[in-house]
Coordinates of C-alpha atoms in Angstrom, one line a residue:
M16 CA -7.6 8.4 -0.3
T17 CA -9.6 11.1 -2.1
A18 CA -12.9 10.9 -4.1
V19 CA -12.6 8.9 -6.6
N20 CA -15.2 7.9 -9.4
N21 CA -12.9 4.7 -11.3
L22 CA -12.7 2.4 -8.9
S23 CA -14.0 -0.8 -10.1
T24 CA -16.6 -3.5 -9.1
P25 CA -15.6 -6.4 -7.0
Q26 CA -15.3 -9.2 -9.5
V27 CA -13.2 -6.2 -11.7
R28 CA -10.9 -5.6 -8.8
E29 CA -10.5 -9.6 -8.1
K30 CA -9.7 -9.9 -11.2
L31 CA -6.5 -7.2 -11.3
V32 CA -5.3 -7.9 -8.4
K33 CA -5.2 -11.7 -8.7
A34 CA -3.3 -10.7 -12.6
A35 CA -1.2 -8.5 -10.8
T36 CA -0.2 -11.0 -8.2
Y37 CA 0.5 -13.6 -10.8
A38 CA 2.5 -11.5 -13.0
A39 CA 4.7 -10.1 -10.0
L40 CA 5.7 -13.9 -9.3
V41 CA 7.0 -14.0 -13.0
V42 CA 8.6 -11.1 -13.2
A43 CA 10.4 -12.0 -9.6
T44 CA 11.7 -15.5 -11.2
F45 CA 12.8 -14.1 -14.1
L46 CA 14.8 -11.4 -11.9
V47 CA 16.3 -14.2 -9.6
I48 CA 17.2 -16.4 -12.0
G49 CA 18.7 -13.5 -14.0
K50 CA 20.7 -12.1 -11.6
S51 CA 22.1 -15.0 -9.7
F52 CA 24.1 -15.5 -13.4
A53 CA 24.9 -12.1 -13.4
W54 CA 26.3 -12.1 -9.8
Y55 CA 28.4 -16.0 -10.3
I56 CA 30.3 -14.3 -13.2
T57 CA 31.3 -11.2 -11.7
N58 CA 31.1 -12.2 -8.0
S59 CA 29.9 -8.2 -7.7
L60 CA 28.5 -6.9 -4.4
S61 CA 26.1 -4.6 -5.9
I62 CA 24.8 -6.9 -8.4
K63 CA 24.8 -9.2 -5.2
A64 CA 22.6 -6.9 -3.3
S65 CA 20.4 -6.3 -6.3
L66 CA 19.8 -10.1 -6.2
V67 CA 18.9 -9.7 -2.5
D68 CA 16.4 -7.2 -3.5
S69 CA 14.8 -9.4 -6.0
L70 CA 14.9 -12.3 -3.7
L71 CA 13.1 -9.6 -1.0
D72 CA 10.6 -8.9 -3.9
A73 CA 9.6 -12.6 -4.9
F74 CA 9.3 -13.7 -1.0
A75 CA 6.6 -10.8 -0.9
S76 CA 5.4 -11.8 -4.1
M77 CA 4.7 -14.8 -2.7
I78 CA 3.2 -13.5 0.2
N79 CA 0.6 -11.1 -1.6
F80 CA -0.3 -13.8 -4.0
V81 CA -1.0 -16.0 -0.9
A82 CA -3.0 -13.4 1.2
V83 CA -4.7 -11.2 -1.3
R84 CA -6.8 -14.2 -2.3
H85 CA -7.8 -14.4 1.2
A86 CA -8.4 -11.2 1.3
L87 CA -10.8 -11.0 -1.6
K88 CA -13.1 -13.7 0.4
P89 CA -16.3 -12.0 1.1
A90 CA -17.6 -11.0 4.3
D91 CA -19.2 -14.4 6.7
A92 CA -20.6 -14.7 10.2
D93 CA -17.3 -15.0 11.9
H94 CA -15.6 -11.9 10.1
R95 CA -18.6 -9.3 9.3
F96 CA -16.4 -6.9 8.3
G97 CA -14.8 -8.7 5.6
H98 CA -11.0 -10.7 5.4
G99 CA -9.1 -7.0 4.4
K100 CA -7.1 -6.9 7.0
V101 CA -5.1 -9.8 5.6
E102 CA -3.6 -7.1 2.9
A103 CA -2.3 -5.2 5.8
L104 CA -0.9 -7.8 7.9
A105 CA 0.7 -9.4 5.0
S106 CA 2.3 -6.4 4.2
L107 CA 3.3 -6.1 8.1
A108 CA 5.4 -9.3 7.6
Q109 CA 6.8 -8.3 4.4
S110 CA 8.4 -4.7 5.9
V111 CA 10.1 -7.1 9.3
F112 CA 11.8 -9.6 6.5
I113 CA 12.8 -6.9 4.1
A114 CA 14.5 -4.8 7.1
L115 CA 16.8 -7.7 8.2
S116 CA 17.5 -8.7 5.0
S117 CA 18.8 -5.2 4.7
M118 CA 21.1 -5.8 8.1
W119 CA 22.6 -9.1 6.8
L120 CA 23.2 -7.1 3.6
M121 CA 25.1 -4.2 5.2
H122 CA 26.7 -7.2 7.6
E123 CA 28.0 -8.3 3.4
V124 CA 29.0 -4.7 2.9
V125 CA 31.5 -4.3 5.9
E126 CA 33.2 -7.6 5.0
R127 CA 33.9 -6.6 1.3
F128 CA 35.2 -3.4 2.9
Y129 CA 37.9 -5.5 4.3
N130 CA 38.3 -8.0 1.2
P131 CA 38.0 -6.2 -1.3
T132 CA 37.2 -8.1 -4.3
T133 CA 38.4 -6.6 -8.3
L134 CA 35.4 -6.7 -11.1
H135 CA 35.7 -7.6 -14.1
Y136 CA 33.3 -6.3 -17.1
N137 CA 30.9 -9.2 -18.0
S138 CA 28.6 -7.7 -21.3
W139 CA 26.4 -10.7 -20.5
A140 CA 25.8 -9.2 -16.6
V141 CA 25.0 -5.9 -18.3
V142 CA 22.4 -7.4 -20.7
V143 CA 20.9 -9.0 -17.9
M144 CA 20.8 -6.4 -15.9
I145 CA 19.0 -4.4 -19.1
A146 CA 16.7 -6.6 -19.0
S147 CA 16.0 -6.5 -15.5
T148 CA 14.9 -2.7 -15.1
V149 CA 13.1 -2.8 -18.6
L150 CA 10.8 -5.7 -17.4
T151 CA 10.8 -4.3 -14.0
A152 CA 9.2 -0.9 -15.1
M153 CA 6.8 -2.8 -17.5
L154 CA 5.3 -4.7 -14.5
I155 CA 5.2 -1.1 -11.9
M156 CA 3.4 0.6 -15.0
G157 CA 0.7 -2.3 -14.9
Q158 CA 0.7 -2.2 -10.9
R159 CA 0.3 1.6 -11.0
Y160 CA -2.8 0.8 -13.0
V161 CA -4.0 -1.8 -10.5
V162 CA -3.7 0.2 -8.0
K163 CA -5.3 3.2 -9.5
R164 CA -8.6 0.7 -10.1
T165 CA -8.6 -1.1 -6.6
N166 CA -6.6 0.9 -3.9
S167 CA -5.0 -2.7 -3.1
L168 CA -2.2 -2.0 -0.2
A169 CA -0.9 -5.6 -1.2
V170 CA -0.2 -4.5 -4.8
S171 CA 1.3 -0.7 -3.6
A172 CA 3.3 -2.5 -1.6
D173 CA 5.1 -4.5 -3.9
A174 CA 5.1 -1.6 -6.3
L175 CA 7.2 0.1 -3.6
H176 CA 9.6 -3.4 -3.7
Y177 CA 9.5 -3.2 -7.4
Q178 CA 10.0 0.6 -7.7
T179 CA 13.6 0.1 -5.4
D180 CA 14.5 -2.5 -8.0
I181 CA 14.7 0.3 -10.4
L182 CA 17.0 2.2 -8.5
T183 CA 19.0 -0.8 -7.5
N184 CA 19.5 -2.6 -11.3
L185 CA 20.4 1.3 -12.5
G186 CA 22.7 2.1 -9.4
V187 CA 24.5 -1.2 -10.2
L188 CA 24.8 -0.7 -14.1
G189 CA 26.8 2.4 -13.5
S190 CA 29.0 0.6 -10.5
F191 CA 29.3 -2.0 -12.4
A192 CA 30.8 0.1 -15.6
L193 CA 33.0 2.6 -13.6
S194 CA 34.5 -0.3 -10.9
S195 CA 35.6 -2.4 -14.2
Y196 CA 37.0 0.4 -16.7
L197 CA 38.4 3.2 -13.8
H198 CA 39.1 -0.1 -11.5
L199 CA 37.3 1.9 -8.5
T200 CA 37.2 -1.2 -6.2
Y201 CA 35.4 0.5 -3.2
L202 CA 32.3 2.1 -5.5
D203 CA 30.7 -1.5 -6.3
T204 CA 30.9 -1.7 -2.4
L205 CA 29.5 1.9 -1.7
V206 CA 26.3 0.9 -4.0
G207 CA 25.5 -2.2 -2.2
A208 CA 25.4 -0.1 1.0
A209 CA 23.5 2.4 -0.6
I210 CA 20.7 -0.1 -1.5
A211 CA 21.1 -1.4 1.4
V212 CA 19.9 1.8 3.3
Y213 CA 17.5 2.0 0.6
I214 CA 15.7 -1.0 0.9
L215 CA 15.6 -0.5 5.0
F216 CA 14.1 3.0 4.3
A217 CA 11.4 1.7 1.8
S218 CA 10.5 -1.5 4.6
W219 CA 9.5 1.4 7.0
E220 CA 7.3 3.1 5.0
I221 CA 5.6 0.1 4.4
L222 CA 5.6 -0.7 7.8
K223 CA 3.8 2.2 8.4
K224 CA 0.9 2.3 5.9
S225 CA 0.5 -1.5 7.4
L226 CA 0.1 -0.2 11.3
D227 CA -1.9 2.6 9.9
I228 CA -4.8 0.1 8.9
L229 CA -4.1 -2.2 11.6
M230 CA -4.8 0.4 14.1
D231 CA -7.8 1.7 12.4
R232 CA -6.5 5.1 11.8
E233 CA -8.1 7.7 10.3
L234 CA -8.5 8.2 6.5
P235 CA -6.4 11.2 5.2
D236 CA -7.8 14.8 5.9
E237 CA -8.8 15.3 2.2
T238 CA -11.2 12.4 2.4
L239 CA -12.6 13.5 5.8
A240 CA -13.0 16.9 4.3
A241 CA -14.6 15.6 1.1
I242 CA -16.8 13.8 2.9
R243 CA -18.0 16.4 5.0
H244 CA -18.1 18.9 1.8
I245 CA -20.8 16.1 0.6
V246 CA -23.1 16.1 3.7
Q247 CA -22.8 20.0 4.1
N248 CA -24.6 20.3 0.5
H249 CA -27.5 18.3 1.4
P250 CA -29.9 21.4 2.1
Q251 CA -31.8 19.3 4.5
V252 CA -28.7 18.2 6.9
L253 CA -28.2 21.1 9.4
G254 CA -24.8 19.7 11.0
I255 CA -22.6 17.0 11.0
H256 CA -20.5 14.8 13.9
D257 CA -19.2 11.9 15.6
L258 CA -17.4 11.5 11.8
R259 CA -15.0 8.2 12.4
T260 CA -13.7 6.4 9.7
R261 CA -11.1 3.7 9.0
S262 CA -10.0 1.5 6.2
S263 CA -9.5 -2.3 5.8
G264 CA -8.1 -3.6 2.2
H265 CA -10.2 -1.7 -0.4
N266 CA -13.1 -0.8 1.8
E267 CA -13.9 2.1 3.4
F268 CA -15.9 2.4 6.4
I269 CA -17.4 5.2 7.4
Q270 CA -19.4 6.4 10.6
M271 CA -21.4 9.7 11.4
H272 CA -24.4 11.8 12.8
L273 CA -26.2 13.5 10.8
D274 CA -28.1 16.8 12.5
L275 CA -31.4 16.8 10.9
E276 CA -34.8 19.1 12.3
A277 CA -36.5 17.4 15.1
S278 CA -39.9 18.4 13.5
L279 CA -39.1 15.5 10.3
T280 CA -41.1 12.4 10.7
L281 CA -39.2 8.8 10.7
D282 CA -39.6 8.4 7.0
Q283 CA -38.3 11.8 5.9
A284 CA -35.4 11.3 8.2
H285 CA -34.3 8.3 6.9
H286 CA -35.2 9.0 3.3
I287 CA -32.6 11.9 3.6
A288 CA -30.0 9.8 5.3
E289 CA -30.2 7.8 2.0
E290 CA -29.4 10.5 -0.2
V291 CA -26.3 11.3 1.8
A292 CA -25.3 7.6 1.5
N293 CA -25.8 7.5 -1.8
Q294 CA -23.8 10.5 -2.8
I295 CA -21.2 9.3 -0.6
Y296 CA -21.0 5.6 -2.3
A297 CA -20.9 7.9 -5.7
A298 CA -17.4 9.2 -4.6
F299 CA -16.1 6.3 -2.7
P300 CA -17.6 3.1 -4.3
T301 CA -16.0 0.8 -1.9
A302 CA -17.0 2.1 1.3
E303 CA -19.6 1.1 4.1
V304 CA -21.5 3.7 5.5
I305 CA -23.2 3.9 8.5
I306 CA -25.3 7.2 9.2
H307 CA -27.4 8.0 12.7
Q308 CA -29.9 10.8 12.7
D309 CA -30.1 13.2 15.1
P310 CA -33.0 15.8 15.5
V311 CA -32.1 19.2 16.4
G312 CA -34.8 21.5 17.4
R313 CA -36.4 23.9 20.3
C314 CA -37.4 20.4 21.8
R315 CA -34.2 18.9 21.3
R316 CA -32.0 21.9 22.5
R317 CA -34.1 22.5 25.7
H318 CA -34.4 18.5 26.4
R319 CA -30.1 18.6 26.2
K320 CA -30.0 21.5 28.5
M321 CA -32.1 19.9 30.9
I322 CA -29.7 16.5 31.2
F323 CA -26.4 18.8 30.6
P324 CA -27.2 22.0 32.9
Q325 CA -24.9 25.0 32.2

């Protein structure tokens, strides 16, 4: 997450994230109904695989719908750092469920290999799959806009689900056409297997992102470099050490020690720390910054040498 200046205010962020979860639920409902109809009239395994993917999308969107509203709650006496990690917990649950569903789908693939089924072209099924692809593409564009403005992990994970849906839809359309016209029975099954593997890898990506937040992983290297650049550009800052960062929901938590001239008064040191913090806030509007001022000078160095003899 690099320094950005286009993040929304908390009020706008809340509206955008909630709107994204509403839209995802509506789209997921349409996809499930449409693909259920397409699978019923074709008995295509690749369409069934795409239907499973859409069912997972609907399940994930329902989780996000609930989790996002809890994560947006402000910090309280029992949760002083807010409720942002609910998003990571929701994404973690999604990844596990998706992985298990992918394994079930692979079982279906094996069954179809032993009991192949001839597919019959159906124009309504094609219409459903094309409409699903267009609608999903529109949703993803909206979700990407929301992620850009809010840095929401839940919406980002949801967008990843629907990106896989785009690929599965395109694969289904291709396999369905070739299987119907060229009578390549196993092509439909192979596409179903490819979708299952892709879903499994997608769940792993979501799992890693969720664990990074839950385990308080440091922010990306480019973000740390941006913070150091801001601090070191202040003319009265002599150095920076003990920089610690983590994220929770849409918030970044940044802690550091500033090396300042020992001859400065407490008021002067506090003023410098405030200036540094404000510059960081300008680059990272959703951050919370804690700065400790360390005096550095002749007396400080002598004192450290006495305590820690070489």
